[in-house]
C-alpha positions as MATLAB code, in Angstrom:
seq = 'XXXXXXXXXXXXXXXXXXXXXXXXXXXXXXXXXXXXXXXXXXXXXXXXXXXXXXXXXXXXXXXXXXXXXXXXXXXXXXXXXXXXXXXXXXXXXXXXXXXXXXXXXXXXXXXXXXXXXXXXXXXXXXXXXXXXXXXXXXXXXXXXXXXXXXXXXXXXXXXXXXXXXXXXXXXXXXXXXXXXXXXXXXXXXXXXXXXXXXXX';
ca = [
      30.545   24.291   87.047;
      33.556   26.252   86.018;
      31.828   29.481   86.255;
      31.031   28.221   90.009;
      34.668   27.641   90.666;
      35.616   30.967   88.766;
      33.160   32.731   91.006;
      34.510   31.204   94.041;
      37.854   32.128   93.186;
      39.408   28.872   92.207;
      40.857   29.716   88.553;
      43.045   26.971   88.587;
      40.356   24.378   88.679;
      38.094   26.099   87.004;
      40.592   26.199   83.974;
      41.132   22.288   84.690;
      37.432   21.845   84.326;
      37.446   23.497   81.452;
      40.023   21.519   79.750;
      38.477   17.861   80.673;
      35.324   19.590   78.917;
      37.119   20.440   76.123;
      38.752   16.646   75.898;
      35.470   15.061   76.557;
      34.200   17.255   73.461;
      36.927   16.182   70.899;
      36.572   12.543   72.459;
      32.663   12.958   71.740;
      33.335   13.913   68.089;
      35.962   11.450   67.366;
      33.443    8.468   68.567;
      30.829    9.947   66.435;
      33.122   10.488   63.144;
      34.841    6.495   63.782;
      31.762    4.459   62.668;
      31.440    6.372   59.363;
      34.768    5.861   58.638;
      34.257    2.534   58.787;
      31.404    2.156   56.958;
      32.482    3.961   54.064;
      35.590    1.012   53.269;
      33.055   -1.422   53.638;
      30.544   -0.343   51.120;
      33.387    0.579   48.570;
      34.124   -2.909   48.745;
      30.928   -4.648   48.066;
      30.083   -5.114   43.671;
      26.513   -6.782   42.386;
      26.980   -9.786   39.891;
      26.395   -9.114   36.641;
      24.847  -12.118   35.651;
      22.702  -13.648   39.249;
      22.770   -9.768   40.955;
      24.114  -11.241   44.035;
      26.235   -9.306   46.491;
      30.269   -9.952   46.493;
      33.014   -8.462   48.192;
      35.703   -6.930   46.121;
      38.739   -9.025   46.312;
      37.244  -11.918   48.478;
      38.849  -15.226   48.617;
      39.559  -17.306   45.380;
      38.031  -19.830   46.723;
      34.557  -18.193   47.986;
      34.294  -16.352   44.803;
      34.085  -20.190   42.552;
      31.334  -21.253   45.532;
      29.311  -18.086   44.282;
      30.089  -19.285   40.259;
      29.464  -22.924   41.052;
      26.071  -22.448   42.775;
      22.822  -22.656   42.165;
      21.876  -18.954   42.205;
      24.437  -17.939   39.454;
      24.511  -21.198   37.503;
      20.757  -20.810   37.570;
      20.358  -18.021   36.494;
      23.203  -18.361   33.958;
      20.810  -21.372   32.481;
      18.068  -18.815   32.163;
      20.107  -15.992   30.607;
      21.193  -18.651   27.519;
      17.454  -19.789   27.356;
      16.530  -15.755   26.819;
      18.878  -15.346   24.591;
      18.600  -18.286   23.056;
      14.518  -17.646   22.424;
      15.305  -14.034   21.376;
      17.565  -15.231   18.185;
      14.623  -17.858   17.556;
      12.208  -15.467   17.848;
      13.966  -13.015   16.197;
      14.711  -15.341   13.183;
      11.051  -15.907   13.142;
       9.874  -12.584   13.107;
      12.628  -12.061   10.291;
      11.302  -15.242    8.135;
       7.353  -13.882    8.704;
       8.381  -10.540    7.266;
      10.013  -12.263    4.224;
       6.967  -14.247    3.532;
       4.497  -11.048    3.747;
       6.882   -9.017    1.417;
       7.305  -12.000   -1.377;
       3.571  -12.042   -1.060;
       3.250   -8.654   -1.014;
       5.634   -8.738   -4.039;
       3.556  -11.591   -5.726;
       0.273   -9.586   -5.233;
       1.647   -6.627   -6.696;
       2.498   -8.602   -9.790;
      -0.719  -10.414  -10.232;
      -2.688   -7.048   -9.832;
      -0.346   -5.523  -12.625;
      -0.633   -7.869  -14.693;
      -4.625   -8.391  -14.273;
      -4.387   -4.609  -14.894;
      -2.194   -5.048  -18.414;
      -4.568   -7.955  -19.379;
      -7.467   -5.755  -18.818;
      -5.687   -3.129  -20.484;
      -4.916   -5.377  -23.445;
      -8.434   -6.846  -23.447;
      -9.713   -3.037  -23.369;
      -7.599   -1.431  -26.537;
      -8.712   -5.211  -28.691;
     -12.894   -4.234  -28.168;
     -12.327   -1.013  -29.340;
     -10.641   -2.226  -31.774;
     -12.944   -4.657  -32.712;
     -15.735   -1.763  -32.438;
     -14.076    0.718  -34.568;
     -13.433   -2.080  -37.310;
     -17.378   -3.067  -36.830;
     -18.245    0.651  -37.022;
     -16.511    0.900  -40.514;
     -18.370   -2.529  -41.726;
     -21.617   -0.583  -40.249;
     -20.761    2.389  -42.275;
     -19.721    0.236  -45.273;
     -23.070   -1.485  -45.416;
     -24.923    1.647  -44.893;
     -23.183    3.354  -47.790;
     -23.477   -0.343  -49.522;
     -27.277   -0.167  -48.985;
     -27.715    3.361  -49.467;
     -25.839    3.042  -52.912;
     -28.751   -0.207  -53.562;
     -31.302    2.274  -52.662;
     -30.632    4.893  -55.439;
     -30.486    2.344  -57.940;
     -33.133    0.523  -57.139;
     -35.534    4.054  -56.836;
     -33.605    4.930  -60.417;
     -34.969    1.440  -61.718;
     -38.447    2.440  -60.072;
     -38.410    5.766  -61.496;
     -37.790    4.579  -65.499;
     -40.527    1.440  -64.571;
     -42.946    4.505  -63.840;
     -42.317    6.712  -67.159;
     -45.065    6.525  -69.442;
     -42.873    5.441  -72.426;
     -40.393    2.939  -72.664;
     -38.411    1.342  -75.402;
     -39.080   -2.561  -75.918;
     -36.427   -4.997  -77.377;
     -37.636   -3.884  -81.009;
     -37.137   -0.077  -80.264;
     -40.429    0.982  -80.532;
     -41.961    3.002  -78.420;
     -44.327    1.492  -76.027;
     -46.996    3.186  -74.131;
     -47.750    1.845  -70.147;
     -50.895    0.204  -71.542;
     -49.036   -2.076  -73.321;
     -50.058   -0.672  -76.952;
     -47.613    0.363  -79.121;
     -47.779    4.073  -80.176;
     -47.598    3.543  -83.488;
     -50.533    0.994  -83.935;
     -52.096    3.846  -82.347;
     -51.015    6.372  -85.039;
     -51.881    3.865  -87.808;
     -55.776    3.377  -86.107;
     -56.177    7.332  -87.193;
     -58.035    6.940  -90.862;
     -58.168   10.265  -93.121;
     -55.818   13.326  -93.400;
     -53.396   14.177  -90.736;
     -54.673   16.445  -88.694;
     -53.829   20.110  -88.500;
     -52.795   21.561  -85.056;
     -55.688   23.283  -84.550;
     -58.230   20.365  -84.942;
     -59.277   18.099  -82.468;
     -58.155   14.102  -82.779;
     -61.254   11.864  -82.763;
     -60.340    8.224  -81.399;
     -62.503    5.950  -83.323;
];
């Protein structure tokens, strides 16, 4: 439109035109920038309890701000938060008193198995104790018997010679004669070594 008037030859309007465009433009802007800047304030000014997570405004009125704490949103909620904490000591206490218990078992076990073990040990070192003193009895008695054996196999050995001395001291034959009843059967002259004895 101003390039209209500018063609026609009306500069003067034209450069009125132009102006009230330019006004209308900064107008425009300023409108558009205003509700931001209101906004903004308004959201700055707005905090979440900590305790119900309901919406307050920052500095509100004494008097709304102990309707919010008396009601039944935060009060509630404020019950609930005690209960849960409440619960989490118990359960926490609990949890603490369980573990206890499993390690004094665990503790208790341990000492029963060591000393099963020591026992065991203990009962362990008196059989081979007992063995090795039964081993030297064993080898006692062998060398006992084996001692019994010689003698008795000397005894057998002088009952088997064919002479023996009886409680006179003559020499007796395994017949049961005595030699020299044999020696006093022989009638004539000795005999020399080269003749032959005739028995009667």
């Amino acid at each position: 439109m101003a390039e209209d008037l500018g063609c026609q030859g009306k500069v003067e309007e034209a450069q009125g035109v132009m102006k009230l465009v330019d006004q209308l433009k900064e107008e425009r802007q300023d409108l558009e920038k205003q509700p931001g800047q209101e906004e903004s304030p308004m959201i700055k000014q707005m905090e979440v309890c900590d305790v119900c997570g309901a919406f307050l405004i920052v500095g509100d009125a004494p008097q709304r701000q102990d309707e919010h704490l008396m009601g039944k949103q935060h009060a509630g909620y404020a019950q609930v938060r005690v209960e849960i904490e409440r619960r989490k000591v118990r359960t926490i206490a609990i949890l603490l008193l369980k573990l206890l218990k499993y390690v004094f078992e665990c503790k208790k076990v341990r000492d029963e198995i060591e000393a099963r073990e020591a026992t065991e040990t203990k009962l362990k070192l008196e059989r081979e104790e007992r063995e090795k003193e039964r081993q030297l009895e064993r080898e006692e008695r062998r060398k006992k018997e084996q001692a019994g054996d010689e003698v008795e196999k000397e005894e057998k050995t002088r009952e088997s010679s064919p002479m023996q001395i009886d409680e006179t001291g003559d020499s007796v034959n395994t017949n049961g004669k005595d030699v020299n009843e044999e020696s006093s059967c022989h009638h004539g002259p000795p005999l020399s070594e080269g003749d032959t004895k005739i028995d009667e």
